Amino acid sequence: MAKTKTTYICNECGGSSLKWAGKCPHCGAWNSLQESVESEPGGHRYAPLAGAASAVLNLAQVEAREQPRQPSGIAEFDRVLGGGLVSGGVVLIGGDPGIGKSTLLLQALVSLSHAVNVLYVSGEESAEQVALRARRLDLDTSGVSLLAEIRLEAIVAALTEHRPGVAVIDSIQTLYSGELSAAPGSVSQVRECAAQLTRLAKQTGIAIVMIGHVTKDGSLAGPRVLEHIVDTVLYFEGDTHSAFRLVRAFKNRYGAVNELGVFAMTDKGLRGVNNPSALFLSQHEQGVSGSCVMATQEGTRPLLVEIQALVDGANAPNPRRLSLGLEGTRLAMLLAVLHRHAGVVTFDQDVFVNAVGGVKITEPAADLAVLLAIMSSLRNRPLPRGLVVFGEVGLAGEIRPAPRGQERLREAAKLGFSTALIPKANAPRQAIEGLEIWAVDRVDAAIARVQ
């Protein structure tokens, strides 16, 4: 009979300790140790999967082959994956409950079933519940195999026997291994199940997509080592009360990171949005103050997003600075630059900044658009119609260039914008049809240009 022992596993680094402590002795994270009961089998549980020992090779003599990709049939999903699923690749997708993770993957499996064998492993829903969802979405599931199971050993046996091209695990937190006595969803069980499934994928060439739960702060539940094990990490974002969903890639060994896929939730499931810029632009019949359109870049995709600002007199000694969808720490810095280099005082004003549509912008190229929206609201004067803006603002008041400026300008021209206020270093060498370029290098010059 296998012996059991109690250990404490760190959620952040996966390190184990024999006793509980407030601070992890491995990575220094606070309050991250969780109790776990593990068994000690006679032989190592990875022995059947380890295979023969690898030989030392010369890296220059290793033949590098491009990994073939299997398109999922959903263009926005393939964009985030880098072109499609890779044989032997492991994808982890997380998101809030009810956001559409299971719906998207069921749709992808139905599309993939026309080209390869697929298997849907459901640990959260019964076979009848999955069938009801497929019927509600009006999907032809005749080519989709289904396994309602949470025991890891049974799932591994099914994958080994049927050898599907693509398998979906819904979800990794519901699985448990008989080798461990801990409850499903515990740190040790999640780490064990993910490691065994990943090793099986590499040995058999099965592309595995795992759904992961998220914590209340939006990060993936379980040990942080889970993200290091897999090849690709995707996050499903969006408000469950809104019809639009965003899928972002935060890690991808087979493609670019920070890619963005945009979906719309309909009664027949998720549908890709071909022109996502239209989602983030408000249609004002007349010019309104405090509104500025910026051209941002999400991976290889340029997007036009409306930045709104509201500047109002403060009724308290400490004015409020609130930023939604943008970096809040940069707002105070930009207001200081506005005061020092443009002579505009806001120390007695509440300043609120928002990115329309719930999109999150992390790049500094939004600085200039934020400043112009604040100026427009402060003076209660709309910016020129058809104006699009991008550029990073430095502490010295200079406007720095943004990457992929040509692509941003072409996207703005395609959507009918007539004027672009951009950094001087991003000025195109050739004119873009229908787009007038205003190139500036200082904050005061940019403000004077739009007055």
CSV table of C-alpha atoms in Angstrom, one decimal:
chain,number,residue,atom,x,y,z
A,1,MET,CA,0.0,0.0,0.0
A,2,ALA,CA,1.3,3.4,-0.9
A,3,LYS,CA,2.4,5.7,1.9
A,4,THR,CA,0.9,9.2,2.2
A,5,LYS,CA,2.5,12.4,3.3
A,6,THR,CA,1.4,16.0,3.9
A,7,THR,CA,3.3,18.7,2.1
A,8,TYR,CA,2.6,22.4,1.3
A,9,ILE,CA,2.7,23.5,-2.3
A,10,CYS,CA,3.3,27.0,-3.5
A,11,ASN,CA,0.7,28.4,-5.9
A,12,GLU,CA,3.3,30.7,-7.6
A,13,CYS,CA,6.3,28.5,-8.2
A,14,GLY,CA,5.1,25.0,-7.4
A,15,GLY,CA,7.8,24.4,-4.8
A,16,SER,CA,7.0,22.1,-1.9
A,17,SER,CA,7.7,22.5,1.8
A,18,LEU,CA,7.3,20.1,4.7
A,19,LYS,CA,5.7,22.7,6.9
A,20,TRP,CA,3.5,25.7,6.4
A,21,ALA,CA,5.0,29.2,6.4
A,22,GLY,CA,3.7,32.6,5.6
A,23,LYS,CA,6.4,33.1,3.0
A,24,CYS,CA,7.4,30.6,0.4
A,25,PRO,CA,11.0,29.6,0.9
A,26,HIS,CA,11.6,29.1,-2.8
A,27,CYS,CA,10.2,32.2,-4.5
A,28,GLY,CA,9.4,34.5,-1.6
A,29,ALA,CA,5.7,34.8,-2.3
A,30,TRP,CA,3.4,35.5,0.7
A,31,ASN,CA,0.4,33.3,1.7
A,32,SER,CA,0.9,31.0,-1.3
A,33,LEU,CA,1.5,27.7,0.4
A,34,GLN,CA,-1.5,25.3,0.4
A,35,GLU,CA,-1.7,21.9,2.1
A,36,SER,CA,-1.6,18.9,-0.1
A,37,VAL,CA,-1.7,15.2,0.7
A,38,GLU,CA,0.4,13.1,-1.7
A,39,SER,CA,1.1,9.4,-2.0
A,40,GLU,CA,4.4,7.8,-2.4
A,41,PRO,CA,4.2,4.9,-4.9
A,42,GLY,CA,6.7,2.2,-5.1
A,43,GLY,CA,8.0,3.2,-8.5
A,44,HIS,CA,8.1,6.6,-10.1
A,45,ARG,CA,4.9,7.4,-11.8
A,46,TYR,CA,6.6,8.9,-14.9
A,47,ALA,CA,8.6,5.7,-15.5
A,48,PRO,CA,6.2,4.3,-18.2
A,49,LEU,CA,6.3,7.6,-20.1
A,50,ALA,CA,10.0,8.4,-19.8
A,51,GLY,CA,11.2,6.0,-22.5
A,52,ALA,CA,14.8,5.6,-23.4
A,53,ALA,CA,17.5,8.1,-22.4
A,54,SER,CA,18.2,10.9,-24.8
A,55,ALA,CA,21.7,11.2,-26.4
A,56,VAL,CA,23.7,14.4,-26.5
A,57,LEU,CA,23.5,16.1,-29.9
A,58,ASN,CA,25.3,18.9,-31.7
A,59,LEU,CA,22.7,21.7,-32.1
A,60,ALA,CA,24.0,22.7,-35.6
A,61,GLN,CA,23.4,19.1,-36.8
A,62,VAL,CA,19.8,18.9,-35.6
A,63,GLU,CA,17.3,19.1,-38.5
A,64,ALA,CA,14.9,22.0,-37.8
A,65,ARG,CA,11.5,21.3,-39.4
A,66,GLU,CA,8.6,23.7,-39.5
A,67,GLN,CA,5.7,22.4,-37.5
A,68,PRO,CA,2.6,21.8,-39.7
A,69,ARG,CA,-0.5,23.5,-38.5
A,70,GLN,CA,-4.1,22.4,-38.4
A,71,PRO,CA,-6.5,25.3,-38.9
A,72,SER,CA,-9.5,25.2,-36.6
A,73,GLY,CA,-11.8,26.7,-39.1
A,74,ILE,CA,-12.4,29.8,-36.9
A,75,ALA,CA,-10.3,32.6,-38.3
A,76,GLU,CA,-10.1,34.7,-35.1
A,77,PHE,CA,-9.1,31.6,-33.1
A,78,ASP,CA,-6.4,30.7,-35.6
A,79,ARG,CA,-5.1,34.2,-35.5
A,80,VAL,CA,-4.5,34.0,-31.8
A,81,LEU,CA,-2.9,30.5,-32.1
A,82,GLY,CA,-0.5,31.7,-34.8
A,83,GLY,CA,-2.2,30.0,-37.7
A,84,GLY,CA,-3.7,26.9,-36.1
A,85,LEU,CA,-3.1,24.0,-33.8
A,86,VAL,CA,0.3,22.3,-33.9
A,87,SER,CA,0.7,18.5,-33.7
A,88,GLY,CA,1.8,17.7,-30.1
A,89,GLY,CA,1.1,21.2,-28.9
A,90,VAL,CA,-0.6,21.9,-25.6
A,91,VAL,CA,-2.9,25.0,-25.3
A,92,LEU,CA,-4.3,26.3,-22.0
A,93,ILE,CA,-7.2,28.7,-22.3
A,94,GLY,CA,-8.7,30.5,-19.2
A,95,GLY,CA,-11.5,32.9,-18.6
A,96,ASP,CA,-14.4,33.7,-16.3
A,97,PRO,CA,-17.3,31.3,-15.9
A,98,GLY,CA,-19.8,31.6,-18.7
A,99,ILE,CA,-17.6,33.6,-20.9
A,100,GLY,CA,-17.7,31.1,-23.8
A,101,LYS,CA,-14.7,28.8,-23.5
A,102,SER,CA,-16.5,25.5,-23.8
A,103,THR,CA,-18.7,27.0,-26.6
A,104,LEU,CA,-15.8,28.1,-28.7
A,105,LEU,CA,-13.9,24.8,-28.3
A,106,LEU,CA,-16.9,22.7,-29.2
A,107,GLN,CA,-17.4,24.8,-32.3
A,108,ALA,CA,-13.7,24.4,-33.2
A,109,LEU,CA,-13.9,20.6,-32.7
A,110,VAL,CA,-16.9,20.4,-35.0
A,111,SER,CA,-15.0,22.2,-37.7
A,112,LEU,CA,-11.8,20.2,-37.1
A,113,SER,CA,-13.8,16.9,-37.2
A,114,HIS,CA,-14.0,17.2,-41.0
A,115,ALA,CA,-10.2,16.9,-41.3
A,116,VAL,CA,-9.0,14.9,-38.2
A,117,ASN,CA,-10.3,12.7,-35.5
A,118,VAL,CA,-11.3,14.7,-32.4
A,119,LEU,CA,-12.2,13.9,-28.8
A,120,TYR,CA,-14.0,16.1,-26.3
A,121,VAL,CA,-13.3,15.1,-22.7
A,122,SER,CA,-15.9,16.6,-20.4
A,123,GLY,CA,-15.2,16.7,-16.6
A,124,GLU,CA,-17.7,19.4,-15.7
A,125,GLU,CA,-20.8,18.4,-17.7
A,126,SER,CA,-22.5,15.1,-18.5
A,127,ALA,CA,-22.7,13.7,-22.0
A,128,GLU,CA,-26.4,14.8,-22.1
A,129,GLN,CA,-25.5,18.4,-21.2
A,130,VAL,CA,-22.8,18.6,-23.9
A,131,ALA,CA,-25.3,17.2,-26.4
A,132,LEU,CA,-27.9,19.8,-25.4
A,133,ARG,CA,-25.4,22.6,-25.9
A,134,ALA,CA,-24.5,21.3,-29.3
A,135,ARG,CA,-28.1,21.1,-30.3
A,136,ARG,CA,-28.7,24.6,-29.0
A,137,LEU,CA,-25.9,25.9,-31.2
A,138,ASP,CA,-27.2,23.8,-34.2
A,139,LEU,CA,-23.9,22.0,-34.6
A,140,ASP,CA,-23.3,18.8,-36.6
A,141,THR,CA,-21.5,16.7,-34.0
A,142,SER,CA,-21.5,13.4,-35.9
A,143,GLY,CA,-17.7,13.4,-36.2
A,144,VAL,CA,-17.0,14.4,-32.6
A,145,SER,CA,-16.1,11.7,-30.0
A,146,LEU,CA,-17.1,12.4,-26.4
A,147,LEU,CA,-15.8,11.1,-23.1
A,148,ALA,CA,-17.3,12.1,-19.8
A,149,GLU,CA,-14.5,11.3,-17.4
A,150,ILE,CA,-12.4,12.9,-14.7
A,151,ARG,CA,-10.0,10.1,-13.9
A,152,LEU,CA,-6.6,10.9,-15.5
A,153,GLU,CA,-5.7,7.2,-16.0
A,154,ALA,CA,-8.9,6.5,-18.0
A,155,ILE,CA,-8.4,9.7,-20.1
A,156,VAL,CA,-4.8,8.7,-20.9
A,157,ALA,CA,-5.9,5.2,-21.9
A,158,ALA,CA,-8.6,6.6,-24.2
A,159,LEU,CA,-6.2,9.0,-25.8
A,160,THR,CA,-3.7,6.3,-26.3
A,161,GLU,CA,-6.2,3.9,-27.8
A,162,HIS,CA,-8.1,6.3,-30.1
A,163,ARG,CA,-5.2,8.6,-31.0
A,164,PRO,CA,-7.3,11.7,-32.0
A,165,GLY,CA,-5.6,14.5,-33.8
A,166,VAL,CA,-7.1,17.1,-31.4
A,167,ALA,CA,-8.4,16.6,-27.9
A,168,VAL,CA,-10.1,19.1,-25.6
A,169,ILE,CA,-9.9,18.7,-21.8
A,170,ASP,CA,-12.8,20.6,-20.0
A,171,SER,CA,-11.4,21.3,-17.5
A,172,ILE,CA,-8.0,20.6,-16.1
A,173,GLN,CA,-9.2,21.5,-12.5
A,174,THR,CA,-11.8,18.7,-12.5
A,175,LEU,CA,-9.3,15.8,-13.3
A,176,TYR,CA,-7.6,13.7,-10.6
A,177,SER,CA,-4.9,11.0,-10.7
A,178,GLY,CA,-5.3,7.9,-8.6
A,179,GLU,CA,-1.6,8.1,-7.8
A,180,LEU,CA,-2.4,11.1,-5.5
A,181,SER,CA,-4.9,11.2,-2.7
A,182,ALA,CA,-5.4,15.0,-2.9
A,183,ALA,CA,-8.8,16.3,-4.1
A,184,PRO,CA,-9.4,17.4,-7.7
A,185,GLY,CA,-8.4,21.0,-8.3
A,186,SER,CA,-5.7,21.0,-5.7
A,187,VAL,CA,-2.2,22.2,-6.6
A,188,SER,CA,-0.7,18.8,-6.7
A,189,GLN,CA,-3.5,17.3,-8.8
A,190,VAL,CA,-3.5,20.1,-11.3
A,191,ARG,CA,0.3,20.0,-11.7
A,192,GLU,CA,0.3,16.2,-12.0
A,193,CYS,CA,-2.6,15.9,-14.6
A,194,ALA,CA,-1.2,18.8,-16.7
A,195,ALA,CA,2.3,17.3,-16.7
A,196,GLN,CA,1.1,13.8,-17.7
A,197,LEU,CA,-1.1,15.1,-20.5
A,198,THR,CA,1.6,17.3,-21.8
A,199,ARG,CA,4.1,14.5,-21.9
A,200,LEU,CA,1.5,12.3,-23.7
A,201,ALA,CA,0.9,15.0,-26.2
A,202,LYS,CA,4.6,15.3,-27.0
A,203,GLN,CA,5.0,11.5,-27.4
A,204,THR,CA,1.9,10.8,-29.5
A,205,GLY,CA,1.6,14.1,-31.5
A,206,ILE,CA,-2.0,14.8,-30.2
A,207,ALA,CA,-2.8,18.5,-30.0
A,208,ILE,CA,-4.4,19.0,-26.6
A,209,VAL,CA,-6.5,22.1,-25.6
A,210,MET,CA,-7.1,22.4,-21.8
A,211,ILE,CA,-9.6,24.7,-20.2
A,212,GLY,CA,-8.4,26.3,-17.0
A,213,HIS,CA,-10.4,28.0,-14.2
A,214,VAL,CA,-9.5,31.5,-13.1
A,215,THR,CA,-9.3,33.1,-9.7
A,216,LYS,CA,-11.3,36.2,-8.6
A,217,ASP,CA,-8.4,38.4,-9.8
A,218,GLY,CA,-8.6,36.9,-13.3
A,219,SER,CA,-5.4,34.8,-13.2
A,220,LEU,CA,-5.3,31.1,-13.9
A,221,ALA,CA,-6.1,29.0,-10.9
A,222,GLY,CA,-3.6,26.4,-9.7
A,223,PRO,CA,0.2,26.5,-9.6
A,224,ARG,CA,2.0,29.1,-11.8
A,225,VAL,CA,4.1,26.2,-13.1
A,226,LEU,CA,1.0,25.2,-15.1
A,227,GLU,CA,1.6,28.1,-17.5
A,228,HIS,CA,5.3,27.0,-17.9
A,229,ILE,CA,4.3,23.4,-18.8
A,230,VAL,CA,2.1,24.2,-21.7
A,231,ASP,CA,3.1,25.7,-25.1
A,232,THR,CA,0.4,28.4,-25.4
A,233,VAL,CA,-1.6,30.4,-22.9
A,234,LEU,CA,-4.8,32.1,-24.0
A,235,TYR,CA,-7.1,34.3,-21.9
A,236,PHE,CA,-10.8,34.8,-22.7
A,237,GLU,CA,-11.8,38.4,-21.7
A,238,GLY,CA,-15.0,40.3,-21.8
A,239,ASP,CA,-18.1,41.2,-19.9
A,240,THR,CA,-20.7,38.4,-19.6
A,241,HIS,CA,-23.4,41.0,-20.0
A,242,SER,CA,-21.8,42.2,-23.4
A,243,ALA,CA,-22.1,40.3,-26.7
A,244,PHE,CA,-18.4,40.8,-27.5
A,245,ARG,CA,-15.5,38.6,-26.3
A,246,LEU,CA,-11.7,39.0,-26.7
A,247,VAL,CA,-9.1,36.2,-26.8
A,248,ARG,CA,-5.5,37.2,-26.1
A,249,ALA,CA,-2.3,35.1,-26.4
A,250,PHE,CA,0.1,35.7,-23.5
A,251,LYS,CA,2.4,32.9,-24.3
A,252,ASN,CA,2.9,31.0,-27.6
A,253,ARG,CA,5.9,28.9,-28.5
A,254,TYR,CA,4.6,28.5,-32.0
A,255,GLY,CA,3.6,32.0,-32.8
A,256,ALA,CA,3.4,35.7,-31.9
A,257,VAL,CA,2.2,36.8,-28.4
A,258,ASN,CA,-0.2,39.6,-27.7
A,259,GLU,CA,-2.4,38.6,-30.6
A,260,LEU,CA,-6.0,39.5,-30.2
A,261,GLY,CA,-9.1,37.6,-31.5
A,262,VAL,CA,-12.5,39.3,-31.4
A,263,PHE,CA,-15.8,37.4,-31.2
A,264,ALA,CA,-19.4,38.2,-30.9
A,265,MET,CA,-21.7,35.9,-28.9
A,266,THR,CA,-24.9,35.0,-30.8
A,267,ASP,CA,-27.7,32.5,-30.2
A,268,LYS,CA,-25.7,30.1,-32.5
A,269,GLY,CA,-22.4,30.5,-30.6
A,270,LEU,CA,-19.4,32.6,-31.1
A,271,ARG,CA,-18.8,34.4,-34.4
A,272,GLY,CA,-15.6,36.1,-35.5
A,273,VAL,CA,-15.6,39.9,-35.9
A,274,ASN,CA,-13.9,40.9,-39.2
A,275,ASN,CA,-13.8,44.6,-38.4
A,276,PRO,CA,-13.2,45.0,-34.6
A,277,SER,CA,-12.4,48.7,-34.9
A,278,ALA,CA,-16.1,49.4,-35.3
A,279,LEU,CA,-16.7,47.9,-31.9
A,280,PHE,CA,-14.5,50.4,-30.1
A,281,LEU,CA,-15.7,53.6,-31.9
A,282,SER,CA,-18.7,55.5,-30.7
A,283,GLN,CA,-20.9,56.9,-33.4
A,284,HIS,CA,-21.4,60.6,-32.4
A,285,GLU,CA,-23.7,62.6,-34.7
A,286,GLN,CA,-21.9,65.7,-33.7
A,287,GLY,CA,-18.5,66.4,-32.2
A,288,VAL,CA,-18.3,65.9,-28.5
A,289,SER,CA,-15.6,67.2,-26.1
A,290,GLY,CA,-13.3,64.8,-24.3
A,291,SER,CA,-13.3,62.2,-27.1
A,292,CYS,CA,-10.2,61.2,-29.2
A,293,VAL,CA,-9.7,58.3,-31.5
A,294,MET,CA,-6.3,56.5,-31.3
A,295,ALA,CA,-4.7,53.9,-33.5
A,296,THR,CA,-3.4,51.0,-31.3
A,297,GLN,CA,-1.6,47.8,-32.2
A,298,GLU,CA,-2.6,44.4,-30.8
A,299,GLY,CA,0.0,41.9,-32.1
A,300,THR,CA,-0.2,42.2,-35.9
A,301,ARG,CA,-3.6,43.8,-35.9
A,302,PRO,CA,-4.1,47.6,-35.9
A,303,LEU,CA,-7.2,48.7,-34.0
A,304,LEU,CA,-8.9,52.1,-33.7
A,305,VAL,CA,-10.1,52.8,-30.2
A,306,GLU,CA,-12.0,55.8,-28.8
A,307,ILE,CA,-10.4,57.4,-25.7
A,308,GLN,CA,-12.8,59.4,-23.6
A,309,ALA,CA,-11.8,61.8,-20.8
A,310,LEU,CA,-13.9,63.8,-18.4
A,311,VAL,CA,-12.3,66.7,-16.5
A,312,ASP,CA,-14.5,68.2,-13.8
A,313,GLY,CA,-13.9,70.5,-10.8
A,314,ALA,CA,-12.8,68.7,-7.6
A,315,ASN,CA,-15.0,68.8,-4.6
A,316,ALA,CA,-12.4,67.4,-2.3
A,317,PRO,CA,-8.9,68.4,-1.3
A,318,ASN,CA,-7.4,65.4,-3.2
A,319,PRO,CA,-8.6,65.3,-6.8
A,320,ARG,CA,-9.4,61.9,-8.2
A,321,ARG,CA,-7.5,60.3,-11.1
A,322,LEU,CA,-9.3,57.3,-12.5
A,323,SER,CA,-8.3,55.3,-15.6
A,324,LEU,CA,-10.2,52.4,-17.1
A,325,GLY,CA,-8.7,50.2,-19.8
A,326,LEU,CA,-5.4,52.2,-19.6
A,327,GLU,CA,-2.5,52.2,-17.3
A,328,GLY,CA,-3.5,54.2,-14.2
A,329,THR,CA,0.0,55.0,-13.2
A,330,ARG,CA,0.7,56.8,-16.4
A,331,LEU,CA,-2.2,59.2,-16.0
A,332,ALA,CA,-0.6,61.1,-13.2
A,333,MET,CA,2.7,61.3,-15.1
A,334,LEU,CA,0.9,62.6,-18.2
A,335,LEU,CA,-0.9,65.3,-16.2
A,336,ALA,CA,2.5,66.4,-14.8
A,337,VAL,CA,3.9,66.6,-18.4
A,338,LEU,CA,0.9,68.6,-19.4
A,339,HIS,CA,1.5,71.1,-16.7
A,340,ARG,CA,5.2,71.4,-17.1
A,341,HIS,CA,5.5,71.6,-20.9
A,342,ALA,CA,2.1,73.0,-22.0
A,343,GLY,CA,1.2,75.2,-19.0
A,344,VAL,CA,-2.1,73.4,-18.4
A,345,VAL,CA,-3.1,73.1,-14.7
A,346,THR,CA,-5.3,70.2,-13.5
A,347,PHE,CA,-4.4,70.0,-9.8
A,348,ASP,CA,-7.9,71.3,-8.9
A,349,GLN,CA,-9.7,69.0,-11.3
A,350,ASP,CA,-11.0,65.4,-11.2
A,351,VAL,CA,-9.7,63.5,-14.2
A,352,PHE,CA,-11.4,60.3,-15.5
A,353,VAL,CA,-10.2,58.4,-18.6
A,354,ASN,CA,-11.8,55.5,-20.3
A,355,ALA,CA,-11.2,53.2,-23.3
A,356,VAL,CA,-14.5,52.6,-25.0
A,357,GLY,CA,-15.7,49.0,-25.5
A,358,GLY,CA,-13.9,47.5,-22.5
A,359,VAL,CA,-10.6,47.0,-24.5
A,360,LYS,CA,-7.4,47.2,-22.5
A,361,ILE,CA,-4.5,49.2,-23.9
A,362,THR,CA,-1.1,48.6,-22.4
A,363,GLU,CA,1.1,50.3,-25.0
A,364,PRO,CA,2.5,53.8,-24.3
A,365,ALA,CA,1.4,55.0,-27.8
A,366,ALA,CA,-1.9,55.9,-26.2
A,367,ASP,CA,-0.3,58.9,-24.3
A,368,LEU,CA,-0.9,61.5,-26.9
A,369,ALA,CA,-4.6,60.5,-27.4
A,370,VAL,CA,-5.1,60.7,-23.6
A,371,LEU,CA,-3.6,64.2,-23.3
A,372,LEU,CA,-5.7,65.5,-26.2
A,373,ALA,CA,-8.9,64.0,-24.8
A,374,ILE,CA,-8.1,65.6,-21.5
A,375,MET,CA,-7.5,69.0,-23.1
A,376,SER,CA,-10.7,68.7,-25.2
A,377,SER,CA,-12.7,68.0,-22.0
A,378,LEU,CA,-11.0,70.7,-20.0
A,379,ARG,CA,-11.7,73.4,-22.6
A,380,ASN,CA,-15.1,71.8,-23.6
A,381,ARG,CA,-14.1,72.0,-27.2
A,382,PRO,CA,-14.4,69.0,-29.6
A,383,LEU,CA,-11.3,67.8,-31.5
A,384,PRO,CA,-11.4,68.1,-35.3
A,385,ARG,CA,-13.7,65.6,-37.0
A,386,GLY,CA,-12.0,62.7,-38.7
A,387,LEU,CA,-8.9,63.0,-36.5
A,388,VAL,CA,-6.9,59.9,-35.4
A,389,VAL,CA,-3.9,60.1,-33.0
A,390,PHE,CA,-1.1,58.0,-31.7
A,391,GLY,CA,2.3,58.6,-30.0
A,392,GLU,CA,4.2,58.2,-26.8
A,393,VAL,CA,4.9,61.2,-24.6
A,394,GLY,CA,8.2,61.5,-22.7
A,395,LEU,CA,8.9,63.3,-19.5
A,396,ALA,CA,10.7,66.0,-21.4
A,397,GLY,CA,7.6,66.8,-23.4
A,398,GLU,CA,8.8,65.1,-26.5
A,399,ILE,CA,6.6,62.8,-28.6
A,400,ARG,CA,8.2,59.5,-29.3
A,401,PRO,CA,7.4,57.2,-32.3
A,402,ALA,CA,5.3,54.1,-32.1
A,403,PRO,CA,6.0,50.8,-33.8
A,404,ARG,CA,4.2,49.8,-37.0
A,405,GLY,CA,3.1,53.3,-37.7
A,406,GLN,CA,2.4,52.6,-41.4
A,407,GLU,CA,-0.1,49.9,-40.5
A,408,ARG,CA,-1.9,52.1,-38.1
A,409,LEU,CA,-2.2,54.9,-40.7
A,410,ARG,CA,-3.5,52.5,-43.3
A,411,GLU,CA,-6.2,51.2,-41.0
A,412,ALA,CA,-7.3,54.7,-40.2
A,413,ALA,CA,-7.5,55.6,-43.9
A,414,LYS,CA,-9.5,52.4,-44.6
A,415,LEU,CA,-12.1,53.4,-42.0
A,416,GLY,CA,-12.5,56.9,-43.5
A,417,PHE,CA,-10.4,59.1,-41.2
A,418,SER,CA,-9.1,62.2,-42.9
A,419,THR,CA,-6.4,63.5,-40.6
A,420,ALA,CA,-3.7,61.9,-38.5
A,421,LEU,CA,-1.7,63.6,-35.7
A,422,ILE,CA,1.4,61.4,-35.2
A,423,PRO,CA,5.0,61.7,-34.1
A,424,LYS,CA,7.4,63.3,-36.6
A,425,ALA,CA,9.5,60.1,-36.6
A,426,ASN,CA,6.4,58.1,-37.9
A,427,ALA,CA,5.7,60.4,-40.8
A,428,PRO,CA,5.4,58.3,-43.9
A,429,ARG,CA,7.7,58.8,-46.9
A,430,GLN,CA,4.9,58.3,-49.3
A,431,ALA,CA,1.5,60.0,-49.0
A,432,ILE,CA,-1.5,57.8,-47.9
A,433,GLU,CA,-4.5,58.5,-50.1
A,434,GLY,CA,-7.2,60.4,-48.3
A,435,LEU,CA,-5.2,61.0,-45.2
A,436,GLU,CA,-3.6,64.3,-44.2
A,437,ILE,CA,-0.6,63.9,-41.9
A,438,TRP,CA,0.2,66.3,-39.1
A,439,ALA,CA,3.6,65.4,-37.7
A,440,VAL,CA,4.7,66.9,-34.4
A,441,ASP,CA,7.5,66.4,-32.0
A,442,ARG,CA,6.4,68.3,-28.9
A,443,VAL,CA,3.3,68.2,-26.6
A,444,ASP,CA,2.7,71.9,-26.9
A,445,ALA,CA,3.0,71.7,-30.7
A,446,ALA,CA,0.4,68.9,-30.7
A,447,ILE,CA,-2.1,70.9,-28.6
A,448,ALA,CA,-1.6,74.0,-30.7
A,449,ARG,CA,-2.2,72.0,-33.9
A,450,VAL,CA,-5.7,70.8,-32.8
A,451,GLN,CA,-7.0,74.2,-31.3
